[in-house]
XYZ file of C-alpha atoms in Angstrom:
602
model
C -17.804 -28.971 8.339
C -15.797 -29.302 11.618
C -14.196 -25.732 11.106
C -18.056 -24.255 9.425
C -19.801 -25.531 12.414
C -16.797 -24.189 15.389
C -16.679 -20.807 13.398
C -21.022 -20.411 13.926
C -20.559 -21.038 17.061
C -17.962 -18.815 18.061
C -19.446 -15.758 16.472
C -22.739 -16.687 18.264
C -21.181 -16.312 21.934
C -18.937 -13.249 21.909
C -16.065 -13.364 24.267
C -15.705 -10.591 26.854
C -12.783 -8.259 26.924
C -11.169 -7.149 29.734
C -13.796 -4.415 30.631
C -17.425 -4.935 30.979
C -18.616 -5.006 27.137
C -21.391 -4.409 25.210
C -22.783 -7.852 24.425
C -25.368 -6.736 21.731
C -22.947 -5.160 20.178
C -20.208 -7.727 19.794
C -22.945 -9.397 18.435
C -23.290 -7.072 15.721
C -19.076 -7.403 14.586
C -19.577 -10.817 14.821
C -22.388 -10.643 12.363
C -20.828 -8.863 10.195
C -17.647 -11.131 10.599
C -19.822 -14.183 9.331
C -21.271 -11.985 6.296
C -17.706 -11.156 5.544
C -16.409 -14.921 5.802
C -13.622 -13.728 7.850
C -12.130 -15.731 10.517
C -11.860 -13.789 13.879
C -11.277 -10.014 14.697
C -10.140 -8.296 18.587
C -11.067 -5.008 18.314
C -11.483 -2.380 21.583
C -13.222 0.867 22.011
C -12.078 4.110 24.213
C -14.821 6.829 25.438
C -13.773 9.643 27.587
C -11.130 7.325 29.364
C -12.761 3.973 29.039
C -11.661 1.135 27.819
C -13.685 -1.178 25.853
C -12.330 -4.676 24.573
C -13.875 -7.574 22.966
C -13.528 -10.086 20.484
C -15.393 -12.927 17.901
C -14.459 -15.711 15.958
C -11.552 -18.016 16.038
C -7.569 -17.714 16.849
C -7.182 -20.745 14.227
C -9.691 -22.012 12.225
C -7.408 -25.936 12.233
C -7.881 -26.423 15.279
C -11.561 -24.393 16.429
C -10.281 -22.528 19.049
C -12.258 -19.303 20.515
C -10.103 -16.534 19.665
C -10.150 -14.335 22.759
C -9.831 -10.407 23.559
C -5.995 -10.759 25.101
C -4.670 -13.345 23.174
C -2.530 -11.728 20.360
C -2.644 -9.911 16.805
C -0.436 -8.685 14.529
C -1.762 -4.986 12.886
C 0.464 -4.820 9.503
C 1.340 -0.893 9.206
C -0.203 -0.243 12.164
C 3.327 -0.629 13.226
C 4.195 2.978 11.870
C 2.023 5.189 14.450
C 3.863 3.311 16.928
C 7.433 3.981 15.618
C 6.921 7.676 14.738
C 5.509 8.129 18.096
C 9.155 6.486 19.778
C 10.797 8.907 17.432
C 9.041 11.761 18.563
C 9.781 10.176 22.135
C 13.495 10.375 21.174
C 12.710 13.454 19.784
C 11.432 15.057 23.463
C 14.657 14.012 24.633
C 16.530 15.723 22.035
C 17.854 12.078 20.997
C 17.015 12.678 17.131
C 16.590 16.033 15.359
C 13.806 15.809 12.727
C 14.790 18.141 10.393
C 18.582 17.038 10.503
C 19.482 15.262 6.957
C 19.356 11.063 7.217
C 22.648 10.870 5.948
C 24.352 12.811 8.554
C 23.116 10.087 10.837
C 23.177 7.040 8.992
C 26.404 7.859 6.669
C 26.434 4.795 5.510
C 22.731 5.851 3.427
C 23.656 7.441 -0.243
C 20.794 8.517 -1.688
C 20.322 8.960 -5.263
C 18.681 12.465 -4.904
C 18.270 15.223 -6.989
C 17.574 18.247 -5.236
C 20.227 17.409 -2.960
C 21.685 20.836 -3.224
C 18.841 22.382 -2.208
C 16.439 19.410 -0.656
C 18.319 16.360 1.812
C 15.708 13.960 3.353
C 15.298 14.507 6.427
C 13.773 12.228 9.578
C 10.487 14.601 9.527
C 10.442 13.619 5.587
C 10.303 9.813 6.455
C 8.257 10.316 9.512
C 5.808 12.209 6.726
C 6.069 9.383 3.404
C 7.788 13.073 1.752
C 10.896 11.144 1.256
C 10.318 10.964 -2.526
C 11.077 7.062 -1.643
C 8.887 4.561 -3.364
C 7.125 1.654 -1.524
C 8.691 -1.480 -1.519
C 10.533 -3.485 -4.128
C 8.850 -7.161 -4.534
C 11.793 -9.456 -3.021
C 11.915 -6.858 0.175
C 8.061 -7.815 0.899
C 7.846 -11.618 -0.885
C 11.081 -13.328 0.467
C 11.466 -16.760 2.471
C 15.328 -14.941 2.908
C 14.578 -12.395 5.923
C 15.318 -13.450 8.818
C 14.232 -12.291 12.349
C 17.446 -10.689 12.910
C 18.490 -9.651 9.474
C 20.606 -6.666 9.765
C 18.132 -3.714 8.146
C 20.669 -2.418 6.032
C 20.525 -5.362 4.136
C 17.162 -3.822 2.759
C 19.696 -0.689 0.776
C 22.462 -3.053 0.372
C 21.634 -5.297 -1.750
C 20.412 -2.946 -4.630
C 21.525 0.707 -4.076
C 18.606 1.777 -6.515
C 16.178 1.315 -4.072
C 17.423 5.194 -2.876
C 16.374 7.249 -6.219
C 14.089 9.826 -5.192
C 11.458 10.425 -7.520
C 10.140 14.157 -6.021
C 11.189 16.908 -4.164
C 12.065 16.283 -0.776
C 9.154 16.878 1.383
C 7.175 18.084 -1.456
C 4.868 15.042 -2.112
C 3.416 12.293 -0.213
C 4.322 8.924 -1.680
C 3.882 6.481 1.197
C 6.598 4.522 1.588
C 7.262 1.154 3.665
C 11.370 1.314 2.718
C 10.766 4.913 4.382
C 10.078 3.645 7.744
C 12.657 0.832 7.756
C 15.100 3.611 7.165
C 13.445 5.196 10.595
C 14.251 1.701 12.227
C 18.313 2.023 11.482
C 18.110 6.099 12.374
C 16.766 4.592 15.662
C 19.215 1.844 16.075
C 21.892 4.877 15.316
C 20.736 7.552 17.549
C 20.222 5.177 20.111
C 23.236 2.004 20.379
C 20.610 -0.320 20.738
C 18.379 -2.391 18.169
C 15.216 -0.666 17.217
C 12.998 -3.710 18.614
C 14.970 -3.956 22.031
C 15.079 -0.436 22.351
C 11.619 0.362 22.073
C 10.497 -1.732 23.711
C 11.964 -1.130 26.447
C 11.813 2.764 26.322
C 8.269 2.653 24.659
C 6.751 0.317 24.911
C 6.669 -0.731 28.720
C 6.796 3.036 30.293
C 2.982 3.046 28.218
C 1.546 -0.196 30.476
C 1.577 -1.657 26.546
C 2.870 -5.366 28.610
C 1.764 -7.461 25.826
C 3.041 -5.781 23.262
C 5.994 -6.304 21.979
C 8.433 -5.359 17.992
C 10.195 -8.712 18.267
C 9.300 -10.778 16.033
C 6.951 -13.517 16.928
C 5.454 -17.157 15.673
C 2.342 -19.179 16.239
C 4.956 -21.964 16.799
C 6.927 -20.081 19.528
C 3.582 -18.326 21.336
C 0.782 -20.168 21.981
C -1.178 -16.382 22.284
C -0.770 -15.132 18.568
C -3.586 -15.773 16.857
C -2.741 -17.055 13.779
C -3.041 -15.722 10.349
C -6.021 -16.119 7.771
C -6.941 -16.114 3.807
C -9.843 -16.573 2.140
C -11.762 -19.928 2.951
C -9.948 -20.066 6.348
C -6.606 -21.111 5.331
C -3.942 -20.629 8.088
C -1.064 -18.511 7.310
C 1.835 -18.946 10.135
C 3.750 -15.561 10.906
C 6.858 -14.970 8.274
C 9.839 -13.102 9.060
C 10.178 -9.746 6.932
C 12.841 -7.500 5.401
C 10.755 -4.428 6.634
C 9.890 -5.321 9.694
C 9.862 -1.714 11.239
C 7.267 -0.514 8.670
C 4.866 -3.672 9.502
C 5.733 -5.510 12.352
C 4.382 -6.108 15.929
C 2.600 -8.091 17.954
C 0.304 -7.094 20.775
C -3.330 -7.191 22.090
C -6.815 -4.997 22.013
C -6.157 -3.972 25.620
C -2.559 -2.614 24.315
C -3.312 -0.658 21.496
C -6.588 0.591 23.670
C -3.490 2.239 26.384
C -1.853 3.637 22.782
C -4.848 5.275 21.081
C -5.929 7.477 25.164
C -2.117 7.775 25.229
C -2.352 9.854 21.811
C -5.496 11.150 22.664
C -3.912 12.620 26.327
C -0.987 15.475 26.992
C 2.095 13.680 26.334
C 3.365 13.313 29.629
C 3.282 9.777 31.951
C 3.677 10.849 35.636
C 2.990 14.091 34.989
C 6.267 14.175 33.479
C 6.390 14.694 28.779
C 6.576 11.888 27.471
C 6.804 12.465 24.204
C 6.074 16.629 23.346
C 2.369 17.867 23.375
C 2.810 19.352 20.370
C 4.054 17.216 18.185
C 1.262 14.735 20.053
C -0.989 16.958 18.891
C 0.821 17.223 15.030
C -0.089 13.360 14.639
C -2.343 12.794 11.703
C -2.297 17.347 10.547
C 0.430 17.918 8.171
C 1.183 21.741 7.101
C 4.506 21.040 4.723
C 3.038 19.957 1.585
C 2.417 21.822 -1.773
C -1.341 20.813 -1.201
C -1.011 22.205 2.520
C 0.879 25.145 1.481
C -1.828 25.725 -1.152
C -4.727 25.531 0.801
C -5.598 21.561 1.572
C -5.211 21.353 4.693
C -5.061 16.994 4.941
C -2.757 14.351 4.296
C -0.277 12.423 6.960
C 2.259 13.030 9.676
C 4.090 11.699 11.727
C 2.285 8.230 11.732
C -1.406 9.573 11.619
C -3.291 10.278 7.963
C -6.112 12.753 8.038
C -9.456 11.112 7.014
C -12.830 12.196 6.186
C -15.184 9.173 5.769
C -18.584 8.208 6.892
C -19.305 11.556 7.349
C -16.964 12.364 10.515
C -13.066 13.246 11.067
C -10.704 11.638 12.235
C -6.905 10.174 12.458
C -5.918 6.871 11.284
C -4.262 4.704 9.723
C -4.749 1.146 8.575
C -2.616 -2.332 8.644
C -1.500 -5.435 6.080
C 0.603 -7.836 6.737
C 0.804 -11.889 5.748
C -3.259 -12.928 7.423
C -3.986 -10.099 8.610
C -5.914 -6.795 8.610
C -5.735 -3.621 10.894
C -7.665 -0.687 11.801
C -7.043 2.043 13.934
C -8.879 5.757 14.207
C -8.771 8.546 16.954
C -11.286 11.120 17.433
C -9.313 13.465 19.199
C -12.475 16.706 19.496
C -14.658 13.683 20.773
C -11.194 11.873 23.166
C -12.881 8.281 21.219
C -11.164 5.714 19.211
C -10.938 2.149 18.717
C -8.930 -0.356 16.525
C -10.076 -3.272 15.166
C -7.413 -6.529 14.225
C -8.940 -9.289 11.916
C -7.141 -12.296 11.773
C -8.189 -12.898 7.502
C -6.537 -11.064 4.825
C -9.714 -11.598 2.253
C -9.153 -10.246 -1.075
C -13.244 -9.572 -1.401
C -14.146 -8.886 2.340
C -15.723 -5.327 3.273
C -13.764 -4.027 5.950
C -15.512 -0.704 5.887
C -18.680 -1.914 7.136
C -16.921 -2.234 10.677
C -15.572 1.176 10.726
C -19.263 2.221 10.177
C -20.065 -0.143 12.983
C -17.708 1.648 15.688
C -18.709 5.159 14.331
C -22.080 4.818 14.786
C -21.083 3.079 18.572
C -19.620 5.961 19.552
C -21.318 8.603 17.850
C -19.039 10.085 16.668
C -20.353 13.782 15.757
C -21.330 14.380 11.914
C -20.286 17.841 10.920
C -22.289 19.508 7.824
C -20.798 19.344 4.916
C -19.041 22.361 3.510
C -21.510 24.098 0.858
C -20.208 24.680 -2.619
C -19.438 27.372 -4.056
C -20.808 28.431 -8.194
C -17.466 28.852 -10.151
C -17.772 30.046 -14.092
C -18.269 27.176 -16.360
C -14.659 28.051 -17.705
C -12.856 28.002 -14.718
C -13.863 24.446 -14.657
C -12.547 23.976 -18.061
C -9.899 24.764 -17.294
C -9.308 21.845 -15.313
C -10.051 19.161 -17.589
C -8.298 16.792 -19.609
C -6.100 13.722 -18.555
C -3.319 13.339 -15.057
C -1.217 10.394 -14.369
C -0.127 9.196 -10.777
C 3.351 11.404 -9.567
C 5.043 10.085 -7.928
C 3.620 6.258 -8.462
C 3.793 4.424 -4.783
C 5.821 0.814 -6.805
C 8.190 1.903 -9.422
C 7.529 -1.618 -10.660
C 3.853 -0.827 -11.372
C 4.822 2.247 -13.594
C 3.593 1.396 -16.931
C 0.569 -0.435 -15.429
C -0.403 2.869 -13.298
C 0.426 5.270 -16.404
C -2.704 2.807 -18.172
C -4.813 1.603 -15.589
C -4.685 4.344 -13.237
C -4.627 7.368 -15.291
C -7.776 9.870 -14.805
C -9.448 11.577 -16.738
C -11.273 15.290 -15.748
C -14.590 16.530 -17.105
C -16.897 18.765 -16.195
C -20.536 17.716 -15.489
C -23.624 18.118 -17.722
C -24.950 21.362 -15.657
C -21.456 22.378 -15.897
C -21.475 22.708 -12.337
C -18.797 20.316 -11.019
C -15.595 18.522 -12.199
C -15.708 14.804 -12.322
C -12.994 12.494 -12.331
C -12.918 8.864 -14.409
C -10.607 5.961 -13.881
C -10.645 2.444 -15.154
C -9.991 1.637 -12.148
C -11.844 3.416 -9.648
C -15.692 4.143 -9.580
C -16.601 7.626 -11.531
C -16.690 10.207 -9.023
C -17.693 14.890 -8.407
C -15.661 17.196 -7.460
C -17.905 20.171 -5.758
C -15.930 23.431 -6.726
C -14.906 25.607 -2.986
C -12.946 27.600 -4.367
C -9.782 29.376 -4.844
C -9.177 25.618 -6.933
C -10.101 23.541 -3.947
C -12.836 20.479 -3.997
C -14.631 18.683 -2.155
C -15.867 14.880 -3.039
C -19.673 14.922 -2.623
C -19.109 11.992 -0.055
C -16.717 14.049 1.883
C -17.791 17.035 4.810
C -14.579 19.503 3.967
C -12.437 20.166 0.862
C -10.430 17.540 -0.465
C -9.037 18.045 -3.617
C -6.911 21.122 -4.668
C -5.566 21.928 -8.096
C -2.698 24.759 -8.579
C -0.766 25.276 -11.586
C 3.698 23.636 -11.266
C 5.314 25.008 -13.988
C 3.525 23.590 -17.426
C 1.740 21.029 -15.234
C -1.020 21.134 -13.451
C -1.596 18.824 -10.693
C -4.330 17.817 -8.897
C -4.255 15.534 -5.394
C -5.894 14.765 -2.836
C -2.661 15.069 -0.175
C -2.115 11.139 -0.045
C -2.271 10.999 -4.100
C -0.587 13.170 -6.784
C -1.874 13.549 -10.491
C 0.370 15.523 -12.890
C -1.136 16.526 -16.273
C -0.945 14.156 -19.723
C -0.706 14.612 -22.563
C -3.614 13.102 -24.101
C -2.030 11.421 -27.490
C 1.323 10.336 -24.975
C -1.476 8.184 -23.274
C -2.986 7.635 -26.190
C -0.603 6.497 -28.330
C 0.289 4.319 -25.159
C -2.571 2.347 -25.084
C -2.307 2.138 -28.942
C 0.995 0.375 -28.565
C -0.450 -1.975 -26.151
C -3.577 -3.069 -28.238
C -1.750 -3.092 -31.442
C 0.555 -5.614 -29.031
C -2.117 -7.765 -28.107
C -3.771 -8.079 -31.825
C -0.282 -8.866 -32.686
C 0.177 -11.783 -30.602
C -3.182 -13.117 -30.676
C -2.167 -13.055 -34.131
C 0.634 -14.872 -34.205
C -1.044 -17.665 -31.745
C -3.844 -18.380 -33.774
C -1.386 -18.540 -36.928
C 0.961 -21.071 -35.160
C -2.131 -23.388 -34.159
C -3.330 -23.388 -38.278
C 0.402 -23.362 -40.071
C 1.078 -26.718 -37.559
C -2.244 -28.448 -39.440
C -1.538 -27.188 -42.336
C 2.080 -26.863 -43.001
C 2.817 -29.938 -41.100
C 6.384 -31.094 -40.554
C 7.867 -27.530 -43.117
C 6.052 -25.677 -40.360
C 8.933 -25.807 -38.088
C 10.757 -23.859 -41.248
C 8.020 -21.008 -40.997
C 8.561 -17.653 -40.165
C 6.243 -17.460 -37.400
C 6.821 -20.630 -36.028
C 9.766 -19.661 -33.208
C 7.936 -16.547 -32.227
C 4.369 -18.738 -31.474
C 6.882 -21.457 -29.646
C 8.265 -18.550 -27.542
C 5.221 -17.286 -26.914
C 3.763 -20.190 -25.680
C 7.309 -21.057 -23.277
C 6.054 -18.454 -20.673
C 3.251 -20.872 -19.844
C 6.253 -22.570 -18.620
C 7.135 -21.219 -15.519
C 2.837 -21.245 -14.321
C 3.343 -24.385 -12.309
C 6.130 -23.780 -11.200
C 4.943 -20.786 -9.720
C 1.913 -23.007 -8.102
C 4.895 -25.447 -6.661
C 6.164 -22.908 -4.064
C 5.062 -20.614 -1.367
C 3.398 -17.063 -2.624
C 6.016 -15.385 -0.127
C 9.145 -17.121 -2.129
C 7.930 -14.923 -5.213
C 10.563 -12.292 -4.363
C 13.322 -14.632 -4.436
C 16.193 -16.800 -6.819
C 13.090 -19.840 -7.652
C 12.817 -22.144 -10.467
C 9.942 -19.978 -11.929
C 11.395 -17.043 -11.593
C 14.202 -17.948 -13.179
C 12.139 -19.744 -15.828
C 10.021 -16.483 -16.119
C 12.872 -14.251 -16.729
C 14.537 -16.959 -19.688
C 11.455 -16.911 -21.437
C 11.168 -13.334 -21.290
C 14.895 -12.505 -22.219
C 14.112 -15.208 -24.681
C 10.508 -13.712 -25.947
C 12.859 -10.517 -28.418
C 15.409 -12.379 -30.232
C 13.047 -15.073 -31.070
C 10.123 -11.905 -32.131
C 13.355 -10.399 -34.237
C 14.421 -14.052 -35.415
C 10.837 -14.378 -37.056
C 10.881 -10.873 -38.460
C 14.374 -11.025 -40.572
C 12.928 -14.786 -41.451
C 9.626 -13.256 -42.594
C 11.569 -10.901 -44.754
C 13.389 -12.827 -46.425
C 11.510 -16.001 -47.037
C 8.224 -14.080 -47.921
C 6.895 -13.138 -51.389
C 6.013 -9.774 -50.140
C 7.959 -6.782 -48.341
C 4.800 -6.663 -45.652
C 3.573 -10.196 -45.069
C 1.388 -10.675 -42.462
C 3.989 -12.658 -40.879
C 6.065 -9.404 -40.874
C 2.910 -7.213 -39.415
C 2.677 -9.918 -36.599
C 5.867 -9.999 -34.811
C 6.794 -6.128 -35.691
C 3.263 -5.023 -33.424
C 3.660 -7.870 -31.111
C 7.748 -6.297 -31.017
C 7.453 -2.588 -30.880
C 4.760 -3.491 -27.561
C 7.865 -5.949 -26.269
C 10.237 -2.740 -26.490
C 7.427 -0.990 -24.794
C 7.919 -3.456 -21.821
C 11.401 -3.465 -21.785
C 11.612 0.386 -22.089
C 9.701 0.712 -18.975
C 12.068 -2.266 -17.322
C 9.577 -4.864 -17.301
C 11.317 -6.649 -19.915
C 13.028 -9.732 -18.803
C 11.369 -9.777 -15.651
C 13.524 -10.684 -13.070
C 11.182 -11.167 -10.243
C 13.519 -10.853 -8.060
C 15.407 -7.861 -8.349
C 12.112 -5.586 -8.714
């Protein structure tokens, strides 16, 4: 009760920042914060060189201490924008060649790259998320083994499979936290210093960002750092991470405004080039991917993405780290920007509501949406079909992405546009712009493009690429899933029934061992509740039990199938069929690397 009262009081009395602030706007932010049940937010606006900062809510829900604009907060993946700026500064000083192969700079790194003879992974590829590397592994994100000073190389030396290149370097965007961690290694190699120390001294200090650091901080050692939270106001202190160059940064709203002002400038500090103007202006303006070459001038470059939302176009990065969410937006043509960090990592809140408030407050220009063009129905018909994500962001979830993130593209009722549907997204329309480019109905500019790559039709918005996939293959994968679930359900139901019917003889039944093996999968569940979620990638009793019982499952099913054949009066009995249905699905999961489930290696 005290926590709720404290939060309401603070939301109704917004705090002032370093400059005269708009109390009515602060109150609006506070009201929205309350509606979305978030704990606190620190923010800044940049309008033609003028900085306004503010904060609303609580710094710590346990103590009811109000959050102030001068308090430090975390920004998660917006760290990548700052790290990218550091790399561009080194490139300006000619200490880094953006086109240099990473393996030449850091020889200890060796990519498994099928395109190595023609397309090596370069620094620019890492900066643009076009290296072909996957995003991250479970153990790299959720682990209590990581320390503040853990050598970055440990991210790659534990399992060299993480250096597998899955698409031709430079060709397609695929977000990669590992890629930016490699950039930390590149900085350390060329400067001879820990990347945190170098960037704090040589980038943050010249920019005047004196309340910011790449170094790890915790609330226990730094009282100025706001506490992180989850839904319900549950507090979460900061913890060290393996992938720290990709998401570890402590700052204030005012310092982020200073950074935004610099990004909107000509790249000079005290009339001296700090970052070359052409490199600075290229941030968020990609030109090199397959999508770009096919006429789609959007995507991600040098730490920022081109973003077309809410009727406005800007350059953008979002951040998410344990206990925090953040948004960073630049509008170079209007010389405006905004930043906001929430000390709540909520699964239910609509953070985009705040973006709409800032866009309206800054009076960002809203261009007229491009007019759709009439395209003959037969041309649209050539593009309909099923498409799967390629490459996927996390190889761990490749199977789930195939089933639940594949899309089906069809024509709308009047045959004038395409319609995109999937299980994970709302159906949306694509209006034709000509040359196989399209505009999503709520965008103002061209947003998607189709093109041919060998025998595949490619569909992309430059931040996610899909390849055409056979409806038969997709149908077979779904059939495998449904039959597997049917087999599992049948084994469970028969196991319960036979337990009551057979009595002691139940133990000798062909269904019994598979039944018990399935039930055993629930044994690790309470152990997961007893550990921190940040231990999901560590070797813990819960993970060891999960690995053990998922390893035993196919063995138990094979045993049951053999026994069903030996003891059944009919060659094909219901026991054998149900076990076989589940076994085929388990084998499919094994092929996709999900059985046995070794989370600490995934």
